[in-house]
Amino acid sequence: MNAPAHVVVVGGGSTGTGIARDLAMRGLDVTLVEKGNLTHGTTGRMHGLLHSGGRYAVSDRKSARECIEENYVLRDVASHCVEETGGLFVKRPEDTDEYFEEKLAGCRACDIPAEVLSGEEARDLEPHLAPDVDRAIHVPDAAIDPFRLCVANAVDAERHGARIETHAEVTDVRIEAGEVVGVTVRHESGPGSRTHGKAGETERIDADHVVNATGAWAGRLGDLAGVDIEVRPSKGVMTVMNTRQVDTVVNRCRPKGDADIIVPHETACILGTTDEEVTDPEDYPEEGWEVDLMIDELSKLVPILEDARTIRSFWGVRPLYEPPEVGSADPTDITRDFFLLDHDGRDDLPGMTSIVGGKLTTYRMMAERIADHVCERFGVRADCRTADEPLPGSEDHEVLDDAMRRFGLRSPVARRSSQRLGSRTEAVLSSCDPNPVLCSCEAVSRAEVRDAAAQSGTDLNAVRLRTRASMGNCQGAFCCHRMASELYPAHDEPTVDDALSELVEERWKGERHALWGEQLSQAALKYTLQATTMNRDADPVGTDVAWGDFDAGERPATDGGR
Ligand SMILES: Cc1cc2nc3c(=O)[nH]c(=O)nc-3n(C[C@H](O)[C@H](O)[C@H](O)COP(=O)(O)OP(=O)(O)OC[C@H]3O[C@@H](n4cnc5c(N)ncnc54)[C@H](O)[C@@H]3O)c2cc1C
């Protein structure tokens, strides 16, 4: 029997991890390479809305139909990543009846279940809606956790034999005799307990086929292969609020515009967004007016947002694509649909295919489409199984409920742990006794932190993404050091200290965009706590301190020698 074709998938976002899983399940030999950690790109910087399709029901019905189709599939196969919140399209007095009716007709034409609610009925469901909201359309929007989703895809791809290589940047697409034959990858030091290439080394990886799943970076990978890929990256801001002011996804029912959605997520709410074309997916201005706009506009839908506390803001870049002949001037007019670019037929360059555009909600469908294409090239007759086979952790809800009862852990700790861990709940929570809660804002216990660290090594930001520890209200003020302590004594003091610094710096990156009012006081308190109790302002750990050179001298009488 011939060896299976070897496919290199570039990009560790939802699209790339979904493709790696699908191809590996169909028996191909797969290597996924990602320049950062999984979800390093747009997938780790989005609202977390599992679209019902309602947002596109007027302007982009093809995308709307794909969204509702995949919405149902993901509730099934990735139930531990999805929270069934439901969604509302709410109409304010100044929004037109015509558009409301168009939205309703669009939902119905795309088979999106849509129920009209009066203002009172909508407020019964979502009490903080503005008193002058006239009407609303209820749709099956939901919240989805992109981090757990990608990890689950990657883990399952590995189970099916794939090699997942993070911190490995493709620096060249190798072409021989007019055909792509592989990639050159530079390995960086990758934290984590998985085996990585050695930091600083380059590796040539031969491939029978290369799949470009680099999202907003697809044009850059195209440049390495000498082909034009007309990605139109567009940035959007997201502002995180201190609590869950709404329990349902709230969308504004108007044609288009910035600041028209609120997504409840775990213990917080995410407000979004803007849509502005940028030239560089990694270097673009993060502007204060964008954050102000979120509060000003969205408090017209949910007035309590005006006085609520903002805990951080972050930006993501959409990997939008449209064929060059379309030439939309306004990025909000660019389709949210996805495109498969077969470089053999398109650019006379066999051996490489790109997938561009799309949404996280449609990642599985995008992966299926490209896996079909690759399998066809290599004559592999294997059906796609990703719409039927649950992702790891999602197999059996009863396992989660049983575990909650058996451990006698109080809700919401048990409920939230079991949502995160899925069918692994029992095994993980029983691995630690006693099992105190280390992060009270997000209800994350020691067992979960240790489990995540066993998979992520000293990368506390990866532990954070797996567990949500340090992502809540206090933004790590009271738990960063507890998370770091869990690395000791398996890792030495300077290593633990570096891990803590990286975690604290990453938290600060988003927080600095929300420094006013109470949040400013909280940030000042956090800084003071960490500076004074952990020496974060002048930490001698890791530096060569010649303690012998210190002359203690006589103890001053005033401070008791402390
Ligand atoms: C503001 C905003 C809000 C959004 N909200 C939603 C939402 O609520 N629901 C929804 O469904 N969708 C949403 N989206 C869209 C969705 O987030 C994206 O479509 C999706 O995450 C893209 O995933 P991807 O895997 O294609 O790209 P990415 O997640 O960007 O993955 C590409 C990866 O390729 C890697 N890479 C790049 N170059 C190289 C290289 N040379 N070598 C190795 N690796 C490389 C990058 O590091 C990156 O991790 C939103 C997008 C934005 C910007």
Coordinates of C-alpha atoms and ligand atoms in Angstrom, one line a residue:
M1 CA 0.0 0.0 0.0
N2 CA 1.3 3.5 -0.8
A3 CA 2.0 5.9 2.0
P4 CA -0.7 8.5 2.4
A5 CA -0.1 11.9 0.9
H6 CA 1.6 14.4 3.3
V7 CA -0.2 17.7 3.6
V8 CA 1.2 20.7 5.4
V9 CA -1.5 23.0 6.8
V10 CA -0.2 26.5 7.5
G11 CA -2.1 28.4 10.3
G12 CA -3.4 27.3 13.7
G13 CA -6.7 29.2 13.9
S14 CA -10.1 27.7 13.7
T15 CA -9.7 27.1 9.9
G16 CA -6.3 25.4 10.1
T17 CA -7.0 23.2 13.1
G18 CA -10.4 22.2 11.5
I19 CA -8.6 21.3 8.3
A20 CA -5.9 19.3 10.1
R21 CA -8.5 17.3 12.0
D22 CA -10.6 16.6 8.9
L23 CA -7.7 15.5 6.7
A24 CA -6.2 13.4 9.5
M25 CA -9.6 11.7 10.1
R26 CA -9.6 10.8 6.4
G27 CA -6.3 9.1 6.7
L28 CA -3.9 11.7 5.3
D29 CA -0.5 12.4 6.8
V30 CA -0.8 15.9 8.2
T31 CA 1.6 18.5 9.7
L32 CA 0.1 21.8 11.0
V33 CA 2.5 24.7 11.5
E34 CA 1.6 27.8 13.3
K35 CA 3.9 30.7 13.9
G36 CA 2.5 31.5 17.4
N37 CA 0.4 29.4 19.7
L38 CA -2.9 28.0 18.6
T39 CA -5.5 30.8 18.2
H40 CA -2.6 33.3 17.9
G41 CA -4.4 35.1 15.0
T42 CA -8.0 36.3 14.5
T43 CA -9.5 33.3 16.1
G44 CA -8.2 34.4 19.5
R45 CA -9.5 37.9 18.9
M46 CA -13.1 37.8 18.1
H47 CA -16.6 38.2 19.7
G48 CA -17.2 34.5 20.2
L49 CA -20.6 34.6 18.5
L50 CA -21.9 31.4 17.0
H51 CA -23.9 33.1 14.3
S52 CA -27.5 32.1 13.6
G53 CA -27.0 33.8 10.3
G54 CA -29.4 36.6 11.3
R55 CA -26.7 39.3 10.9
Y56 CA -26.3 38.4 7.2
A57 CA -30.0 37.6 6.4
V58 CA -30.5 40.8 4.4
S59 CA -27.0 41.6 3.0
D60 CA -25.4 38.2 2.4
R61 CA -27.8 35.3 2.3
K62 CA -25.3 32.7 1.2
S63 CA -23.3 33.3 4.4
A64 CA -26.5 33.4 6.4
R65 CA -27.5 29.9 5.2
E66 CA -24.0 28.5 5.9
C67 CA -24.1 30.0 9.4
I68 CA -27.4 28.4 10.4
E69 CA -26.4 25.1 9.0
E70 CA -23.1 25.1 10.9
N71 CA -24.8 26.6 14.0
Y72 CA -26.8 23.3 14.3
V73 CA -23.7 21.1 13.6
L74 CA -21.5 22.8 16.2
R75 CA -24.2 22.7 18.9
D76 CA -24.0 18.9 18.4
V77 CA -20.4 18.1 17.9
A78 CA -18.8 20.9 20.1
S79 CA -21.5 21.2 22.7
H80 CA -18.9 21.9 25.4
C81 CA -17.7 25.0 23.5
V82 CA -21.1 26.4 22.9
E83 CA -23.4 28.3 25.3
E84 CA -27.0 28.4 24.0
T85 CA -27.8 32.1 24.8
G86 CA -30.2 32.8 22.0
G87 CA -30.1 36.2 20.2
L88 CA -32.2 39.3 19.7
F89 CA -32.3 41.8 16.9
V90 CA -33.7 44.8 18.7
K91 CA -35.4 47.8 17.0
R92 CA -35.2 51.3 18.5
P93 CA -37.8 53.9 17.5
E94 CA -35.3 55.5 15.1
D95 CA -34.7 52.2 13.3
T96 CA -37.0 51.6 10.3
D97 CA -39.9 49.2 10.2
E98 CA -38.9 48.4 6.6
Y99 CA -35.6 47.1 7.7
F100 CA -37.1 45.1 10.5
E101 CA -39.5 43.4 8.0
E102 CA -36.6 42.8 5.6
K103 CA -34.6 41.1 8.4
L104 CA -37.5 38.9 9.3
A105 CA -38.2 37.9 5.7
G106 CA -34.4 37.3 5.2
C107 CA -34.3 35.0 8.3
R108 CA -37.3 33.1 7.1
A109 CA -35.9 32.8 3.5
C110 CA -32.6 31.4 5.0
D111 CA -34.4 28.9 7.3
I112 CA -33.3 30.7 10.4
P113 CA -35.9 30.3 13.1
A114 CA -37.2 33.8 13.8
E115 CA -39.9 34.9 16.3
V116 CA -41.1 38.5 16.6
L117 CA -41.3 39.8 20.2
S118 CA -43.0 43.0 21.4
G119 CA -40.8 45.4 23.4
E120 CA -42.3 44.0 26.7
E121 CA -41.7 40.4 25.7
A122 CA -38.1 41.3 24.7
R123 CA -37.6 43.0 28.1
D124 CA -39.0 40.0 29.9
L125 CA -36.3 38.0 28.3
E126 CA -33.6 40.6 28.7
P127 CA -34.5 43.0 31.5
H128 CA -31.8 45.6 30.9
L129 CA -33.0 46.4 27.3
A130 CA -33.8 50.1 26.9
P131 CA -37.5 51.0 27.7
D132 CA -38.0 52.4 24.2
V133 CA -37.0 49.3 22.3
D134 CA -40.1 48.7 20.1
R135 CA -39.8 45.2 18.9
A136 CA -37.3 42.4 18.5
I137 CA -36.6 39.2 16.5
H138 CA -35.5 36.2 18.5
V139 CA -33.0 34.0 16.7
P140 CA -30.8 31.0 17.7
D141 CA -27.5 32.9 18.1
A142 CA -25.2 31.4 20.7
A143 CA -21.8 32.0 22.3
I144 CA -18.8 29.9 21.4
D145 CA -15.4 29.5 23.0
P146 CA -12.8 29.7 20.2
F147 CA -9.9 28.6 22.4
R148 CA -11.5 25.3 23.5
L149 CA -12.7 24.7 20.0
C150 CA -9.3 25.0 18.4
V151 CA -7.6 23.0 21.1
A152 CA -10.2 20.2 20.7
N153 CA -9.7 20.2 16.9
A154 CA -5.9 20.0 17.3
V155 CA -6.0 17.3 20.0
D156 CA -8.3 15.2 17.8
A157 CA -6.1 15.8 14.8
E158 CA -3.2 14.5 16.9
R159 CA -5.2 11.5 17.9
H160 CA -5.6 10.7 14.2
G161 CA -1.8 10.9 13.7
A162 CA -1.3 14.6 12.8
R163 CA 1.8 16.5 13.9
I164 CA 0.9 19.9 15.4
E165 CA 3.8 22.3 15.5
T166 CA 3.3 25.6 17.2
H167 CA 5.8 28.5 17.3
A168 CA 6.9 27.4 13.8
E169 CA 6.8 30.1 11.2
V170 CA 6.8 29.3 7.5
T171 CA 9.5 31.5 6.0
D172 CA 9.5 30.1 2.5
V173 CA 7.2 28.1 0.3
R174 CA 9.5 25.8 -1.7
I175 CA 8.9 25.5 -5.4
E176 CA 10.7 23.0 -7.7
A177 CA 10.0 22.7 -11.4
G178 CA 7.0 25.0 -11.1
E179 CA 5.4 23.0 -8.3
V180 CA 5.1 23.5 -4.5
V181 CA 7.1 20.8 -2.8
G182 CA 7.1 21.9 0.8
V183 CA 7.9 24.8 3.2
T184 CA 10.8 26.0 5.2
V185 CA 9.9 26.6 8.8
R186 CA 11.7 28.6 11.5
H187 CA 11.2 27.2 15.0
E188 CA 11.0 29.6 17.9
S189 CA 11.2 28.7 21.5
G190 CA 7.7 27.3 22.1
P191 CA 6.6 26.9 25.6
G192 CA 4.5 23.8 26.3
S193 CA 5.0 20.2 27.1
R194 CA 4.6 19.0 23.6
T195 CA 7.7 18.3 21.5
H196 CA 8.7 21.2 19.4
G197 CA 11.5 21.8 17.0
K198 CA 14.5 23.4 18.6
A199 CA 14.4 27.2 18.9
G200 CA 16.4 29.0 16.3
E201 CA 16.5 26.0 13.9
T202 CA 15.1 26.0 10.5
E203 CA 13.4 22.9 9.1
R204 CA 12.6 21.9 5.5
I205 CA 9.3 20.1 5.5
D206 CA 8.5 18.2 2.3
A207 CA 4.8 18.1 1.3
D208 CA 2.7 16.6 -1.4
H209 CA 0.4 19.5 -0.8
V210 CA 0.4 22.8 1.1
V211 CA -2.8 24.3 2.5
N212 CA -2.7 28.0 3.2
A213 CA -5.0 28.7 6.1
T214 CA -3.3 31.8 7.4
G215 CA -6.4 34.0 7.4
A216 CA -5.5 37.7 7.2
W217 CA -1.9 36.7 6.5
A218 CA -2.9 34.6 3.4
G219 CA -1.6 37.3 1.1
R220 CA 1.8 37.2 2.7
L221 CA 2.0 33.4 2.4
G222 CA 0.9 33.9 -1.2
D223 CA 3.9 36.3 -1.7
L224 CA 6.3 33.6 -0.5
A225 CA 4.9 31.4 -3.2
G226 CA 4.8 34.2 -5.8
V227 CA 1.0 34.3 -6.2
D228 CA -1.4 37.2 -5.5
I229 CA -4.1 36.6 -2.9
E230 CA -6.3 39.7 -2.5
V231 CA -7.1 39.5 1.2
R232 CA -8.6 42.7 2.5
P233 CA -7.8 42.7 6.3
S234 CA -10.3 44.7 8.3
K235 CA -9.8 45.5 12.0
G236 CA -12.6 45.6 14.6
V237 CA -12.5 46.6 18.3
M238 CA -14.0 44.6 21.1
T239 CA -14.6 46.0 24.6
V240 CA -15.0 43.7 27.5
M241 CA -17.4 44.7 30.3
N242 CA -17.0 43.7 34.0
T243 CA -20.1 41.5 34.3
R244 CA -22.6 39.8 32.2
Q245 CA -25.0 42.7 31.7
V246 CA -27.0 40.7 29.2
D247 CA -27.7 37.0 29.0
T248 CA -28.7 36.9 25.3
V249 CA -26.8 38.1 22.3
V250 CA -28.2 41.6 21.6
N251 CA -27.9 42.9 18.0
R252 CA -29.2 46.2 16.8
C253 CA -31.7 45.8 13.9
R254 CA -30.4 48.3 11.4
P255 CA -28.7 47.9 8.0
K256 CA -25.1 48.3 9.0
G257 CA -23.0 50.3 11.3
D258 CA -20.4 50.1 14.0
A259 CA -21.1 49.2 17.6
D260 CA -24.2 47.0 17.1
I261 CA -23.6 43.8 19.0
I262 CA -23.3 42.6 22.6
V263 CA -22.2 39.0 23.2
P264 CA -22.5 37.5 26.7
H265 CA -19.4 35.5 27.3
E266 CA -18.6 33.4 30.4
T267 CA -18.7 36.0 33.3
A268 CA -18.4 39.1 31.0
C269 CA -20.0 40.8 28.0
I270 CA -18.1 41.7 24.8
L271 CA -19.2 44.8 22.9
G272 CA -18.4 45.1 19.2
T273 CA -17.3 46.4 16.8
T274 CA -15.8 48.5 14.1
D275 CA -14.9 47.6 10.5
E276 CA -11.9 49.4 9.0
E277 CA -9.6 48.2 6.3
V278 CA -5.9 47.9 7.4
T279 CA -2.8 47.1 5.4
D280 CA -0.9 45.1 8.0
P281 CA -2.7 42.4 10.0
E282 CA -0.2 42.9 12.9
D283 CA 0.4 46.6 12.9
Y284 CA -2.6 49.0 13.0
P285 CA -3.8 51.8 15.2
E286 CA -5.8 50.9 18.3
E287 CA -7.9 54.0 18.7
G288 CA -9.7 55.4 21.8
W289 CA -12.6 56.7 19.8
E290 CA -13.4 53.1 18.8
V291 CA -13.8 52.1 22.5
D292 CA -15.9 55.2 23.3
L293 CA -18.2 54.4 20.3
M294 CA -18.9 51.0 21.8
I295 CA -20.2 52.4 25.0
D296 CA -22.0 55.4 23.5
E297 CA -23.9 53.4 20.9
L298 CA -24.6 50.2 22.7
S299 CA -25.8 51.9 25.8
K300 CA -28.7 53.0 23.6
L301 CA -29.7 49.4 23.6
V302 CA -28.7 48.5 27.1
P303 CA -28.5 51.7 29.2
I304 CA -26.7 50.2 32.2
L305 CA -23.6 49.9 30.0
E306 CA -23.1 53.6 30.3
D307 CA -22.2 53.3 34.0
A308 CA -20.7 49.8 33.9
R309 CA -17.1 49.1 34.2
T310 CA -15.0 48.4 31.1
I311 CA -12.2 46.0 31.9
R312 CA -10.3 45.8 28.7
S313 CA -10.4 46.2 24.9
F314 CA -8.8 44.3 22.2
W315 CA -8.7 44.3 18.4
G316 CA -8.9 41.6 15.7
V317 CA -8.5 41.6 12.0
R318 CA -11.0 39.9 9.7
P319 CA -9.6 37.8 6.9
L320 CA -11.9 39.3 4.3
Y321 CA -11.5 38.4 0.7
E322 CA -13.2 39.4 -2.5
P323 CA -12.3 38.6 -6.1
P324 CA -10.4 41.7 -7.4
E325 CA -13.0 42.5 -10.0
V326 CA -15.6 43.2 -7.3
G327 CA -13.7 46.1 -5.8
S328 CA -16.0 47.1 -2.9
A329 CA -14.9 50.5 -1.5
D330 CA -16.4 49.9 1.9
P331 CA -15.1 46.9 3.9
T332 CA -18.6 46.4 5.4
D333 CA -19.8 45.6 1.9
I334 CA -17.3 42.8 1.4
T335 CA -18.9 39.3 1.6
R336 CA -18.3 37.2 4.7
D337 CA -18.3 34.1 2.6
F338 CA -15.3 32.0 2.1
F339 CA -13.3 31.1 -1.1
L340 CA -11.1 28.2 -2.0
L341 CA -8.3 29.3 -4.3
D342 CA -6.8 26.4 -6.2
H343 CA -3.4 27.8 -7.2
D344 CA -3.0 25.0 -9.8
G345 CA -6.0 26.2 -11.9
R346 CA -5.8 29.8 -10.9
D347 CA -2.0 30.6 -11.0
D348 CA -0.6 27.5 -12.8
L349 CA 1.1 26.6 -9.5
P350 CA 0.3 23.0 -8.5
G351 CA 0.8 21.8 -4.9
M352 CA -0.9 24.6 -3.0
T353 CA -4.4 25.7 -2.2
S354 CA -5.6 28.6 -0.1
I355 CA -8.7 29.1 1.9
V356 CA -9.7 32.7 2.6
G357 CA -12.6 34.7 4.1
G358 CA -15.3 33.0 6.1
K359 CA -16.1 33.1 9.8
L360 CA -15.3 31.0 12.8
T361 CA -18.9 29.8 12.7
T362 CA -18.3 28.2 9.3
Y363 CA -14.8 26.9 10.0
R364 CA -15.9 23.2 9.9
M365 CA -17.6 23.7 6.6
M366 CA -14.5 25.5 5.2
A367 CA -12.4 22.6 6.4
E368 CA -14.7 20.0 4.8
R369 CA -14.6 21.9 1.5
I370 CA -10.8 22.1 1.4
A371 CA -10.4 18.5 2.6
D372 CA -12.7 17.3 -0.2
H373 CA -10.5 19.2 -2.7
V374 CA -7.3 17.7 -1.3
C375 CA -8.7 14.2 -1.1
E376 CA -9.9 14.4 -4.7
R377 CA -6.4 15.4 -5.9
F378 CA -4.9 12.3 -4.2
G379 CA -7.7 10.0 -5.1
V380 CA -8.6 9.4 -1.4
R381 CA -12.2 8.2 -1.1
A382 CA -13.1 8.9 2.5
D383 CA -16.1 10.8 3.6
C384 CA -16.0 13.8 5.9
R385 CA -17.0 12.8 9.4
T386 CA -16.5 16.0 11.3
A387 CA -20.2 16.9 11.2
D388 CA -21.1 13.7 13.1
E389 CA -18.1 12.8 15.3
P390 CA -18.1 14.9 18.5
L391 CA -14.9 16.7 19.4
P392 CA -13.1 15.5 22.5
G393 CA -14.9 16.5 25.6
S394 CA -18.3 16.9 23.9
E395 CA -19.3 13.3 23.8
D396 CA -21.7 12.9 26.7
H397 CA -23.5 15.6 28.7
E398 CA -24.5 13.2 31.4
V399 CA -20.8 12.7 32.2
L400 CA -20.7 16.4 33.1
D401 CA -23.8 16.4 35.2
D402 CA -22.8 13.3 37.1
A403 CA -19.4 14.8 37.8
M404 CA -20.9 17.9 39.2
R405 CA -23.1 15.9 41.6
R406 CA -20.4 13.5 42.6
F407 CA -17.7 16.1 43.4
G408 CA -20.2 18.0 45.4
L409 CA -18.5 21.2 44.1
R410 CA -20.7 24.2 44.4
S411 CA -22.2 25.6 41.2
P412 CA -21.0 27.7 39.4
V413 CA -17.5 26.2 39.9
A414 CA -18.6 22.7 39.0
R415 CA -20.8 23.8 36.2
R416 CA -18.2 26.0 34.7
S417 CA -15.4 23.5 35.1
S418 CA -17.6 20.8 33.5
Q419 CA -18.4 23.1 30.7
R420 CA -14.7 23.7 30.0
L421 CA -13.6 20.2 30.5
G422 CA -16.5 18.2 29.0
S423 CA -16.1 14.5 29.4
R424 CA -12.7 14.9 31.0
T425 CA -14.3 16.6 34.1
E426 CA -14.2 13.7 36.4
A427 CA -10.6 12.7 35.6
V428 CA -9.3 16.2 35.9
L429 CA -11.2 17.3 39.1
S430 CA -10.4 14.1 40.9
S431 CA -6.7 14.6 40.2
C432 CA -6.2 17.1 43.0
D433 CA -7.2 16.8 46.6
P434 CA -7.7 19.4 48.1
N435 CA -8.8 21.4 45.1
P436 CA -9.1 25.0 46.0
V437 CA -10.4 27.7 43.6
L438 CA -7.4 29.7 42.4
C439 CA -9.2 32.2 40.3
S440 CA -12.4 33.3 41.9
C441 CA -13.6 35.6 39.2
E442 CA -13.7 32.7 36.6
A443 CA -14.2 29.8 39.1
V444 CA -11.1 27.9 38.1
S445 CA -9.7 25.3 40.6
R446 CA -6.2 24.1 41.1
A447 CA -6.8 20.8 39.4
E448 CA -7.8 22.6 36.2
V449 CA -4.8 24.9 36.3
R450 CA -2.5 21.9 36.9
D451 CA -4.1 20.0 34.1
A452 CA -3.7 22.9 31.7
A453 CA -0.1 23.4 32.8
A454 CA 0.6 19.7 32.1
Q455 CA -0.4 20.4 28.6
S456 CA 1.1 23.9 28.2
G457 CA 4.3 23.7 30.3
T458 CA 5.4 27.1 31.6
D459 CA 3.2 29.1 29.2
L460 CA 0.8 30.6 31.7
N461 CA -1.0 32.5 28.9
A462 CA -1.8 29.1 27.3
V463 CA -3.0 28.0 30.8
R464 CA -5.2 31.1 30.9
L465 CA -6.7 30.4 27.5
R466 CA -7.5 26.8 28.4
T467 CA -9.0 27.6 31.7
R468 CA -10.0 31.4 31.6
A469 CA -8.0 31.9 34.9
S470 CA -7.1 35.6 35.2
M471 CA -9.5 36.7 32.5
G472 CA -12.3 37.8 34.8
N473 CA -13.2 41.0 36.7
C474 CA -9.9 41.5 38.5
Q475 CA -7.8 40.7 35.4
G476 CA -5.4 38.6 37.3
A477 CA -4.8 40.9 40.3
F478 CA -5.5 38.0 42.8
C479 CA -4.7 34.9 40.8
C480 CA -1.7 35.4 38.5
H481 CA 0.7 34.6 41.3
R482 CA -1.3 31.6 42.4
M483 CA -1.2 30.3 38.8
A484 CA 2.6 30.8 38.7
S485 CA 3.0 29.0 42.1
E486 CA 1.5 25.9 40.5
L487 CA 4.6 25.7 38.3
Y488 CA 6.9 25.5 41.3
P489 CA 8.9 23.3 42.2
A490 CA 8.6 21.4 38.9
H491 CA 10.3 24.5 37.3
D492 CA 12.9 26.6 38.9
E493 CA 12.4 30.1 40.3
P494 CA 13.6 32.2 37.4
T495 CA 11.5 30.2 35.0
V496 CA 8.4 30.6 37.1
D497 CA 9.2 34.3 37.5
D498 CA 9.5 34.7 33.7
A499 CA 6.2 32.9 33.2
L500 CA 4.5 35.2 35.7
S501 CA 5.9 38.3 34.0
E502 CA 4.6 37.1 30.6
L503 CA 1.2 36.5 32.0
V504 CA 1.1 39.9 33.8
E505 CA 2.3 41.7 30.6
E506 CA -0.3 40.1 28.5
R507 CA -3.1 41.1 30.9
W508 CA -1.8 44.7 30.9
K509 CA -1.8 44.9 27.1
G510 CA -5.6 45.0 26.9
E511 CA -6.2 46.7 30.3
R512 CA -4.4 49.9 29.3
H513 CA -7.2 50.7 26.9
A514 CA -9.7 50.8 29.7
L515 CA -8.1 53.1 32.2
W516 CA -10.6 55.5 33.5
G517 CA -13.0 55.7 36.5
E518 CA -13.1 52.6 38.7
Q519 CA -11.1 50.5 36.3
L520 CA -8.2 53.0 36.7
S521 CA -8.4 52.6 40.5
Q522 CA -8.5 48.9 40.1
A523 CA -5.4 48.8 37.8
A524 CA -3.6 51.1 40.3
L525 CA -4.5 48.7 43.2
K526 CA -3.4 45.7 41.2
Y527 CA -0.1 47.3 40.3
T528 CA 0.5 48.3 43.9
L529 CA -0.4 44.8 45.2
Q530 CA 1.8 43.1 42.7
A531 CA 4.7 45.6 43.2
T532 CA 4.7 45.5 46.9
T533 CA 3.8 41.9 47.7
M534 CA 5.6 40.3 44.8
N535 CA 8.4 42.8 44.1
R536 CA 7.2 43.1 40.5
D537 CA 8.6 46.6 40.2
A538 CA 12.2 45.6 41.1
D539 CA 12.3 41.8 41.2
P540 CA 15.8 40.5 42.0
V541 CA 14.9 36.9 41.0
G542 CA 16.7 35.9 37.8
T543 CA 19.4 38.5 38.2
D544 CA 22.7 37.9 39.8
V545 CA 22.4 39.6 43.2
A546 CA 25.6 39.5 45.2
W547 CA 23.9 39.3 48.5
G548 CA 27.3 39.3 50.3
D549 CA 28.0 42.8 49.1
F550 CA 25.1 44.1 51.2
D551 CA 26.0 45.6 54.5
A552 CA 23.0 45.3 56.7
G553 CA 24.4 47.8 59.1
E554 CA 22.6 48.7 62.2
R555 CA 18.9 48.2 62.2
P556 CA 17.1 51.5 62.1
A557 CA 15.0 51.8 65.2
T558 CA 12.0 53.4 63.4
D559 CA 10.8 50.5 61.3
G560 CA 11.5 47.6 63.5
G561 CA 14.1 46.3 61.0
R562 CA 11.7 45.3 58.4
Ligands
LIG1 C1 -13.6 42.0 15.4 C2 -14.0 40.6 14.9 C3 -15.0 39.9 15.4 C4 -15.4 38.7 14.9 N1 -16.4 38.0 15.5 C5 -16.8 36.8 15.0 C6 -17.8 36.1 15.6 O1 -18.4 36.6 16.7 N2 -18.2 34.9 15.1 C7 -17.6 34.4 14.0 O2 -18.0 33.3 13.6 N3 -16.5 35.0 13.4 C8 -16.1 36.2 13.9 N4 -15.1 36.8 13.4 C9 -14.4 36.2 12.2 C10 -13.5 35.1 12.7 O3 -12.8 35.4 13.9 C11 -12.5 34.7 11.7 O4 -13.1 34.6 10.4 C12 -11.8 33.4 12.0 O5 -11.3 33.4 13.3 C13 -10.5 33.2 11.1 O6 -9.9 32.1 11.4 P1 -8.7 31.6 10.6 O7 -8.2 30.3 11.2 O8 -9.0 31.6 9.1 O9 -7.6 32.7 10.8 P2 -6.6 33.0 12.0 O10 -7.3 32.7 13.3 O11 -6.1 34.4 11.9 O12 -5.5 31.9 11.8 C14 -4.4 32.1 10.9 C15 -3.2 31.7 11.6 O13 -2.1 31.7 10.7 C16 -0.9 32.0 11.4 N5 0.1 32.3 10.4 C17 0.2 33.4 9.6 N6 1.3 33.4 8.9 C18 2.0 32.3 9.2 C19 3.2 31.7 8.8 N7 4.0 32.4 7.9 N8 3.6 30.6 9.3 C20 2.8 29.9 10.3 N9 1.7 30.4 10.7 C21 1.2 31.6 10.2 C22 -1.3 33.1 12.3 O14 -0.5 33.2 13.4 C23 -2.7 32.7 12.7 O15 -2.8 32.0 13.9 C24 -14.7 38.1 13.9 C25 -13.5 38.7 13.4 C26 -13.2 40.0 13.9 C27 -12.0 40.7 13.3

